[in-house]
Coordinates of C-alpha atoms and ligand atoms in Angstrom, one line a residue:
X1 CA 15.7 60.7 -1.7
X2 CA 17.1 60.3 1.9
X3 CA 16.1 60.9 5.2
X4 CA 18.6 61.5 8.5
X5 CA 18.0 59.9 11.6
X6 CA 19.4 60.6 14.5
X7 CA 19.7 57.8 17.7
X8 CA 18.8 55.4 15.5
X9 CA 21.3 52.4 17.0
X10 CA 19.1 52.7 19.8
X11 CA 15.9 50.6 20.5
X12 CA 12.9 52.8 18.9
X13 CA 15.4 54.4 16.2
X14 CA 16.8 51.1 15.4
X15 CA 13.5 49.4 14.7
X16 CA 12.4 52.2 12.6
X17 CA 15.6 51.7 10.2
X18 CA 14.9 48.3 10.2
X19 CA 11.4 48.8 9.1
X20 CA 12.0 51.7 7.4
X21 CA 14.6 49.9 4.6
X22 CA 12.1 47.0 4.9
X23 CA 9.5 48.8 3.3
X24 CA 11.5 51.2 0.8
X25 CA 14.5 52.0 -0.7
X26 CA 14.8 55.3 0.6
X27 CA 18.8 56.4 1.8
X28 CA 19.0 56.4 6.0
X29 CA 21.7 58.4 7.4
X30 CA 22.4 57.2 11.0
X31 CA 23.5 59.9 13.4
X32 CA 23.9 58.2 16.7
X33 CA 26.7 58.9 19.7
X34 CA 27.1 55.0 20.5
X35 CA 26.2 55.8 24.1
X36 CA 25.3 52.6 26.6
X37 CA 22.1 52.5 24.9
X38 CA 23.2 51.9 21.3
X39 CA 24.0 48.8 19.6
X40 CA 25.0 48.2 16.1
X41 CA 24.3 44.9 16.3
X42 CA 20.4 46.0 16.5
X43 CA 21.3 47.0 12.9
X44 CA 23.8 43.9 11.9
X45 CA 21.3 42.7 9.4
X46 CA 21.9 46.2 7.3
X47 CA 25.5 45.1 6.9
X48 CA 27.2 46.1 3.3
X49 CA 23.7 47.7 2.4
X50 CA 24.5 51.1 0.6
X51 CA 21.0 52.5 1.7
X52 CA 22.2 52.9 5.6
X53 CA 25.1 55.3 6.3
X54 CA 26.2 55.1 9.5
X55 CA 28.2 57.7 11.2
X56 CA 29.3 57.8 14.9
X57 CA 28.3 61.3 16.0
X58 CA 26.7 63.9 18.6
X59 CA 23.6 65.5 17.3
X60 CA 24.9 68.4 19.2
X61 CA 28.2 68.7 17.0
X62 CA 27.3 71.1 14.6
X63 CA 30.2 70.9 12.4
X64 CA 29.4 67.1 11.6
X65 CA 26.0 67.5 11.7
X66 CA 26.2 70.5 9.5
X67 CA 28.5 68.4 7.1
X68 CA 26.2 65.9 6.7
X69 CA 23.2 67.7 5.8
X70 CA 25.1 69.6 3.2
X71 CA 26.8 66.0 1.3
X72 CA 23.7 64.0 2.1
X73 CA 20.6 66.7 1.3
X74 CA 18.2 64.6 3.2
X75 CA 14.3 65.6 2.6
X76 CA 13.6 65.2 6.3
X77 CA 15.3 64.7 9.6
X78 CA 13.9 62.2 12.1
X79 CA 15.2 62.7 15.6
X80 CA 15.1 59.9 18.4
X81 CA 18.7 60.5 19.8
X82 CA 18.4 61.0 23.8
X83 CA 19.1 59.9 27.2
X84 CA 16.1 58.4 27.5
X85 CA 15.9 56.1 31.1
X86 CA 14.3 57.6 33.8
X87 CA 16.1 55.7 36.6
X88 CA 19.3 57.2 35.2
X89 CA 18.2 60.9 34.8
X90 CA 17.7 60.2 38.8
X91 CA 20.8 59.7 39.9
X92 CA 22.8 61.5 36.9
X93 CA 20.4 64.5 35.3
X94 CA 23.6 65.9 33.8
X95 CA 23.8 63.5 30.4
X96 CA 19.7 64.2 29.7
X97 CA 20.2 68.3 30.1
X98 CA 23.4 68.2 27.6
X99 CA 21.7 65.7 24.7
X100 CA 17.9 66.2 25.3
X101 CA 17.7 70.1 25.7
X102 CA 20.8 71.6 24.7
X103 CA 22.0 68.7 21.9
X104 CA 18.4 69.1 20.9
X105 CA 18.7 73.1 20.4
X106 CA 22.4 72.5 18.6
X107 CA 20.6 69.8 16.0
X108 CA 18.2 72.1 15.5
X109 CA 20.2 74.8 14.8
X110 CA 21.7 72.6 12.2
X111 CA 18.8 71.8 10.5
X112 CA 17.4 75.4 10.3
X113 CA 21.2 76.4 8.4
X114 CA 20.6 73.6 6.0
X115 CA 16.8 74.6 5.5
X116 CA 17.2 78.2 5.3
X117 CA 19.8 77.3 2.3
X118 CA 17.3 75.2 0.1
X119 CA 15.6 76.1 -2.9
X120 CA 12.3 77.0 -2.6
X121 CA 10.0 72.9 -3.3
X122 CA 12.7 71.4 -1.0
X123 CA 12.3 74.0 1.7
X124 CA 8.3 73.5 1.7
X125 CA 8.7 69.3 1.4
X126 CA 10.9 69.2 4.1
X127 CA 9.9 68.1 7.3
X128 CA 12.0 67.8 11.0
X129 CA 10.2 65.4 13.1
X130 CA 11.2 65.1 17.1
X131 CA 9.9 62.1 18.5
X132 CA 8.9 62.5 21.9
X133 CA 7.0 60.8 25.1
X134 CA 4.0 60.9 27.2
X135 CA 6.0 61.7 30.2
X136 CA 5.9 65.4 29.2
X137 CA 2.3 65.6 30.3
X138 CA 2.8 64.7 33.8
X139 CA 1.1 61.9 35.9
X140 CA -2.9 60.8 35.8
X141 CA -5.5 60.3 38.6
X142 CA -7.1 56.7 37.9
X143 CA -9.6 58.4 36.7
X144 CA -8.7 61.4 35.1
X145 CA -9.1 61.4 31.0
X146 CA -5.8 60.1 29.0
X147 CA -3.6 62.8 27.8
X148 CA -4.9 65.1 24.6
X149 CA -2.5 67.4 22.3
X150 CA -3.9 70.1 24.6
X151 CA -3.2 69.4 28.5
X152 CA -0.3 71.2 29.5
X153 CA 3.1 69.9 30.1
X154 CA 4.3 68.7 34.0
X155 CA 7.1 66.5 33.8
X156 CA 7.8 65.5 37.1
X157 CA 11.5 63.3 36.4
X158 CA 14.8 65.2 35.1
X159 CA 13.8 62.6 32.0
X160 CA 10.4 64.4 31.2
X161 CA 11.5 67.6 32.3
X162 CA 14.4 67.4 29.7
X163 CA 12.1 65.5 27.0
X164 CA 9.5 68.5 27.4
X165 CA 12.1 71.4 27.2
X166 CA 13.0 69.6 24.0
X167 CA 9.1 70.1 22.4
X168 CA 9.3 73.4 24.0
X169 CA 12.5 74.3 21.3
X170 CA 11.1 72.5 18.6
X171 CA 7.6 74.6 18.7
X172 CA 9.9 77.9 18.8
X173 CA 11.9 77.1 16.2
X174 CA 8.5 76.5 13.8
X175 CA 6.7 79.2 15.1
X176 CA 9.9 81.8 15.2
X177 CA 11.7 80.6 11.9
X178 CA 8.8 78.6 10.3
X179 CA 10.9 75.5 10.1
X180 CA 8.4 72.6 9.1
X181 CA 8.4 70.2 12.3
X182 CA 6.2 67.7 13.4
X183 CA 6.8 66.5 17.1
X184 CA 5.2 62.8 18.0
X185 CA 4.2 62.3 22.0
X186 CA 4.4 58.1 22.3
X187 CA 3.5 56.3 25.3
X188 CA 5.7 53.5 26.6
X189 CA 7.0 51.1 23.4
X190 CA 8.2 47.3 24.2
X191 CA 9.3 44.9 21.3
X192 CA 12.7 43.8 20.1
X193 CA 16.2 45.1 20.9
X194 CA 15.1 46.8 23.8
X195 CA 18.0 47.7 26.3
X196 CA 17.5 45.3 29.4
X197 CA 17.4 48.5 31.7
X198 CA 13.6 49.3 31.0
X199 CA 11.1 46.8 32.7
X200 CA 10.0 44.7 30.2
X201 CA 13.2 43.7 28.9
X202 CA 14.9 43.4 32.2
X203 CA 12.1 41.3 33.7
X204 CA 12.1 38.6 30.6
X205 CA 15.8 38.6 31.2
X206 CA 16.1 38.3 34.7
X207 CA 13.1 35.4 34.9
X208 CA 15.4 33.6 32.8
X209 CA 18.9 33.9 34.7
X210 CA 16.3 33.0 37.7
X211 CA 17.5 36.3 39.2
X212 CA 14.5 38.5 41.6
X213 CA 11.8 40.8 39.5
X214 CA 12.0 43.7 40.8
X215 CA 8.8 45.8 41.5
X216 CA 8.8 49.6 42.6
X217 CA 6.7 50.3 45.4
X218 CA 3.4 48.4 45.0
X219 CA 3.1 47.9 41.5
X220 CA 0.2 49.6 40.7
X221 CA 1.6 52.4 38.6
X222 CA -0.2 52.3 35.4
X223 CA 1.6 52.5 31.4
X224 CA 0.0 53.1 28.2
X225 CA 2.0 49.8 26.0
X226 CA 2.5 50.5 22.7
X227 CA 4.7 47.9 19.9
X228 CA 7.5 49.3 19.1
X229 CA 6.8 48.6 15.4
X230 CA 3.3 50.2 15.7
X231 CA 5.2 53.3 17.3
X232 CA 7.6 53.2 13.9
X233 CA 4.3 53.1 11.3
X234 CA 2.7 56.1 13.2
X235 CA 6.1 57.7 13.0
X236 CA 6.2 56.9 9.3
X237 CA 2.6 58.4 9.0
X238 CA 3.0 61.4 10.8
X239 CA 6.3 62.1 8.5
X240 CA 4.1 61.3 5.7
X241 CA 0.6 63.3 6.2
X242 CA 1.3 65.3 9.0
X243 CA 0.3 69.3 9.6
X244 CA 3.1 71.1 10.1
X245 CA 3.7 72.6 13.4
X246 CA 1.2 70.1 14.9
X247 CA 2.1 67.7 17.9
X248 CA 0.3 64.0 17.1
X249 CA -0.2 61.6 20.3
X250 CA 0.6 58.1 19.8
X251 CA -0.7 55.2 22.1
X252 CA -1.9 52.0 21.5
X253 CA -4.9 52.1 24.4
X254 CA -3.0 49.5 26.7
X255 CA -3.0 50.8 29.9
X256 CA -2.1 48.2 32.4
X257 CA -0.9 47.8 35.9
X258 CA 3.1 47.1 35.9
X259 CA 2.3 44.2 38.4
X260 CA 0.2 42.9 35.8
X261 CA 2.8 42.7 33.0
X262 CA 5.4 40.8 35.2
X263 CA 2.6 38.6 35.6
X264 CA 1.8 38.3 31.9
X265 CA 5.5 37.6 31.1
X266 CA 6.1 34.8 34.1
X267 CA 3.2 33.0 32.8
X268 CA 4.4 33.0 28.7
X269 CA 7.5 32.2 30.6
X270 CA 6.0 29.0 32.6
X271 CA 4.6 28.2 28.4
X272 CA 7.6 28.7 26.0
X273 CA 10.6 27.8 29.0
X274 CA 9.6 25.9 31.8
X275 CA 11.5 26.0 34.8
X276 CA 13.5 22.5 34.9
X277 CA 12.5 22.7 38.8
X278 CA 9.2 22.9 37.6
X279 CA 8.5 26.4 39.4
X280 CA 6.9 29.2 38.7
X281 CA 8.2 32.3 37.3
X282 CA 6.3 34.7 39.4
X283 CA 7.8 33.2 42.5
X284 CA 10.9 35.2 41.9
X285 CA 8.9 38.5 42.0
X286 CA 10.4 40.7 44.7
X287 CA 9.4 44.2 45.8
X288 CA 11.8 47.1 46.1
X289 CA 11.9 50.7 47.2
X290 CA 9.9 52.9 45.1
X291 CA 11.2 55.5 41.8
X292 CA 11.5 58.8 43.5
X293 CA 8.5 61.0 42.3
X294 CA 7.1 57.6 40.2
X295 CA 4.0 59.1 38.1
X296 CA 1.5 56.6 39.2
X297 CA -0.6 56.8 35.8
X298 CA 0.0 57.4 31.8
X299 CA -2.9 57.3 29.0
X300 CA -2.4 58.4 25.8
X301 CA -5.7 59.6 23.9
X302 CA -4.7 58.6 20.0
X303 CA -7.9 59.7 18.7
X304 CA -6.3 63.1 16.6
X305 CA -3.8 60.6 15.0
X306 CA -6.6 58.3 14.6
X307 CA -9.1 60.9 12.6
X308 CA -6.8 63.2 10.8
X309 CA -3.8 60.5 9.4
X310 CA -6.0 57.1 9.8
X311 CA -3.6 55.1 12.0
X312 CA -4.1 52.4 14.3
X313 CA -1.7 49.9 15.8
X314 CA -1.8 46.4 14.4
X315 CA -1.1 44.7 18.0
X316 CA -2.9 44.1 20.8
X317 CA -1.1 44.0 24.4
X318 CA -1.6 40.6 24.5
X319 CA 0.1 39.4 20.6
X320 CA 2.9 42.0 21.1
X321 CA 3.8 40.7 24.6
X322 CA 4.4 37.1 23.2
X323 CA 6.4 38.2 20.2
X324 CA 8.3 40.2 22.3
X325 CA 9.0 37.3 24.8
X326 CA 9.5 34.7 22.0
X327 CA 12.2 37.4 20.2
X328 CA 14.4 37.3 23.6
X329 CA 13.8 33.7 23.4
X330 CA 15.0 33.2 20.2
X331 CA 17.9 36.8 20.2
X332 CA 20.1 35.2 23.0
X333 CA 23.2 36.6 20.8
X334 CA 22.0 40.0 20.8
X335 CA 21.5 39.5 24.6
X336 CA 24.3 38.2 25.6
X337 CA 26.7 40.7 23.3
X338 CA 24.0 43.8 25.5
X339 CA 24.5 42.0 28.9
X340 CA 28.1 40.9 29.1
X341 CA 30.1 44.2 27.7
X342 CA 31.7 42.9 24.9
X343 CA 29.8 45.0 22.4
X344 CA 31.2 47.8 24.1
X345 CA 34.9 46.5 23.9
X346 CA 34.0 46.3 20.6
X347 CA 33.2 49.8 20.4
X348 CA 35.9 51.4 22.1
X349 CA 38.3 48.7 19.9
X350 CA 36.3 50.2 16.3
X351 CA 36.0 54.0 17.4
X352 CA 38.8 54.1 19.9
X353 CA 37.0 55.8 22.8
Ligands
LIG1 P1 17.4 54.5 23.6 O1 18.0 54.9 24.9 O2 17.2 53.0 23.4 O3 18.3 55.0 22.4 C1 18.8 56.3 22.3 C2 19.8 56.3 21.2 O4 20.3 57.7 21.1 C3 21.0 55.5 21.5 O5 21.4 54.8 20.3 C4 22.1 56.5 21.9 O6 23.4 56.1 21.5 C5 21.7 57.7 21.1 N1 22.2 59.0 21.6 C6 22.1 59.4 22.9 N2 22.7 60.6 23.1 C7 23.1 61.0 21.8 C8 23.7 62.2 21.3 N3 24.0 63.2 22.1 N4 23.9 62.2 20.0 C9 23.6 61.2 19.2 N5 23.0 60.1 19.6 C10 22.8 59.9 20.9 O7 16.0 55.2 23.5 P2 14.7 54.8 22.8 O8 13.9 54.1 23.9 O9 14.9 54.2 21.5 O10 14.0 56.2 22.6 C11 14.1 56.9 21.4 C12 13.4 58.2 21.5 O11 12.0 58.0 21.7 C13 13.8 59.1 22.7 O12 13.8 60.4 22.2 C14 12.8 58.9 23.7 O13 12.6 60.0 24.5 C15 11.5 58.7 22.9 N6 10.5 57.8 23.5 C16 10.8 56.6 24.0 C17 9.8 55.8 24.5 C18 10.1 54.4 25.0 O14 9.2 53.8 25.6 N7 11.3 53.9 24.9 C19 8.5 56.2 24.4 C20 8.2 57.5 23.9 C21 9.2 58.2 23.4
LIG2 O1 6.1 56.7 28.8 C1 7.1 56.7 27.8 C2 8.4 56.5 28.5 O2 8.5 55.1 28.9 C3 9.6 56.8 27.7 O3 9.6 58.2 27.4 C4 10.9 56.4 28.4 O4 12.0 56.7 27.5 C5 10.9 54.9 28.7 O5 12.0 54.6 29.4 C6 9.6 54.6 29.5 O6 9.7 55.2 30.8 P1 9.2 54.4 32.1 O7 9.9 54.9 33.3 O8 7.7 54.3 32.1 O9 9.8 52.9 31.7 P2 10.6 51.8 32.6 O10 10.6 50.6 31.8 O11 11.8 52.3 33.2 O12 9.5 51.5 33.8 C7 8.2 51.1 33.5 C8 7.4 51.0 34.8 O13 8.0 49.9 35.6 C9 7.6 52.3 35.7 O14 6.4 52.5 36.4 C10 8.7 51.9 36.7 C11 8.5 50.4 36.8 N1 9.7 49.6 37.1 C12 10.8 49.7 36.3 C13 11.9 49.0 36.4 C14 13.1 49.2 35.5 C15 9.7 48.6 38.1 O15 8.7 48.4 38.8 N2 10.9 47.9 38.3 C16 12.0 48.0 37.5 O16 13.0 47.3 37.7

């Protein structure tokens, strides 16, 4: 048996293979680009293993992808690859329309080819599963209820609007041509190998090189925190027990201020690396201008994922935070090869581009 993955030398994706081969001896197939955001070394400790296949490619080349479905005949296709940083989909929307909508609508193009071709037990066991965000929902009210299956979609960033016309293709293409999907709608994921450009990453990493903490506006946007491993075992759930067709919300009920989590990491900071000046982290907290239309609020209700497939996250905020901090502690390699550029030399050296 074997399963293809798309995006998967990227943070979430690259977690899940790790977790994934952990756990099972099941075949991955790696689809990913090798954008900025991915990094084989995320996946270094899968070197020489025969059960990960990785191949440098764009989910929206259907030749390859096409190819690979036909050698590999994988029993389900998991897709993570995207452009996936809001900040970026600002100032360059281009890159998130051409991989998350129309690289989205090419994959699934692909998949539906392969499908349509299988006998008749593979074509009801397979399963395409899009993994997708909270963001597609729009922004909350303090109090207004978390997010359900049902409330309608209002992305508000280039990000979300290109994430939601992504669920929007993936419905079609069930309800038109019956292809099995699941879609998952995650709320914000931290943990290991996370690309220092999100907050939590970047805010452990610049505390560290004693560099300002940036905080939009006044800090009081809410997020929903989820660990990334928790995100991966509802992922492997959903693939597992979930209706066709049906959209599964996954959150890990941690809604919390973002001031509030700089604050959380200075002070694990000030415990597992004292400042040799003896100061505190949080002094180096700095305010800056605010995300253009920043959604002030995400919740994620969980409950149907809860009820129907039995999941529930094994971490609280609180133990996930300190693993998280302890694994940058402990990853500087990783870091440094992220931060300084030379994995990319290395890429353009290996793939020539
Ligand atoms: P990421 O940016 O860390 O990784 C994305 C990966 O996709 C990278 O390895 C990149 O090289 C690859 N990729 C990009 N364009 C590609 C293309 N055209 N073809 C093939 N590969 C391509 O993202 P992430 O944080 O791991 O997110 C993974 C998925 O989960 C995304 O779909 C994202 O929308 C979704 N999601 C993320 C979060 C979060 O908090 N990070 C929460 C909910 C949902
Ligand atoms: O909700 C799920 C989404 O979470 C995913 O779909 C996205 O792929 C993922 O990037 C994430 O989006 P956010 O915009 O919420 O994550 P980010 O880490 O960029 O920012 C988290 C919050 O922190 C947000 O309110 C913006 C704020 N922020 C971010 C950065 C990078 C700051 O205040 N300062 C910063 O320097």
């Amino acid at each position: 048996m074997t399963i293809l993955v798309t995006g998967a030398a990227g943070f979430i994706g690259g977690n899940f293979v790790l977790d994934w081969l952990a756990g099972c001896d099941e075949m991955v197939i790696n689809v990913d680009k090798l954008t900025y955001a991915g990094n084989l070394d995320t996946l270094k400790g899968l070197e020489g293993d025969i059960r990960h296949v990785f191949v440098r490619a764009d989910i929206g080349d259907r030749d390859v992808v096409g190819k690979l479905l036909a050698e590999y005949q994988p029993r389900a296709v998991i897709n993570f690859a995207a452009e996936s940083h809001v900040d970026r989909s600002i100032t360059g929307p281009g890159e998130f329309i051409q991989t998350n909508v129309v690289g989205t609508f090419n994959l699934l193009e692909s998949v539906r080819g392969y499908w349509a071709d299988l006998a008749a037990e593979q074509k009801a066991a397979f399963r395409f599963l899009h993994v997708s965000t909270d963001e597609v929902y729009g922004t909350l009210a303090a109090d207004d209820p978390a997010f359900s299956e049902t409330k309608a979609f209002e992305p508000n960033s280039p990000y979300s609007a290109s994430k939601a016309a992504s669920d929007h293709l993936v419905r079609a293409w069930h309800h038109t041509y019956g292809l099995p999907v699941l879609t998952t709608n995650c709320s914000n994921n931290y943990g290991p190998y996370h690309f220092p450009e999100k907050l939590i990453p970047l805010v452990i990493l610049n505390a560290l090189a004693g560099k300002p903490l940036p905080i939009y506006g006044d800090g009081q946007q809410i997020r929903d925190w989820l660990y990334v491993k928790d995100h991966c075992s509802a992922i492997r759930r959903v693939l597992e027990a979930g209706k066709v067709g049906e959209t599964y919300n996954v959150g890990g009920w941690n809604e919390k201020a973002n001031l509030d989590v700089v604050k959380t990491i200075c002070t694990l900071l000030d415990e597992l690396q004292p400042k040799a000046d003896g100061k505190a982290y949080i002094e180096q907290i700095t305010y800056v201008t605010d995300r253009p239309g920043h959604d002030r609020r995400y919740a994620i209700d969980a409950h149907k994922l809860e009820r129907e497939l039995g999941w529930k996250p094994a971490e609280t905020f609180e133990s996930g935070i300190r693993k998280t901090v302890e694994w940058y502690l402990a990853n500087q390699d990783w870091v440094s090869n992220v931060t300084s550029g030379a994995y990319r030399e290395w890429v353009s050296t290996q793939y020539g581009a």
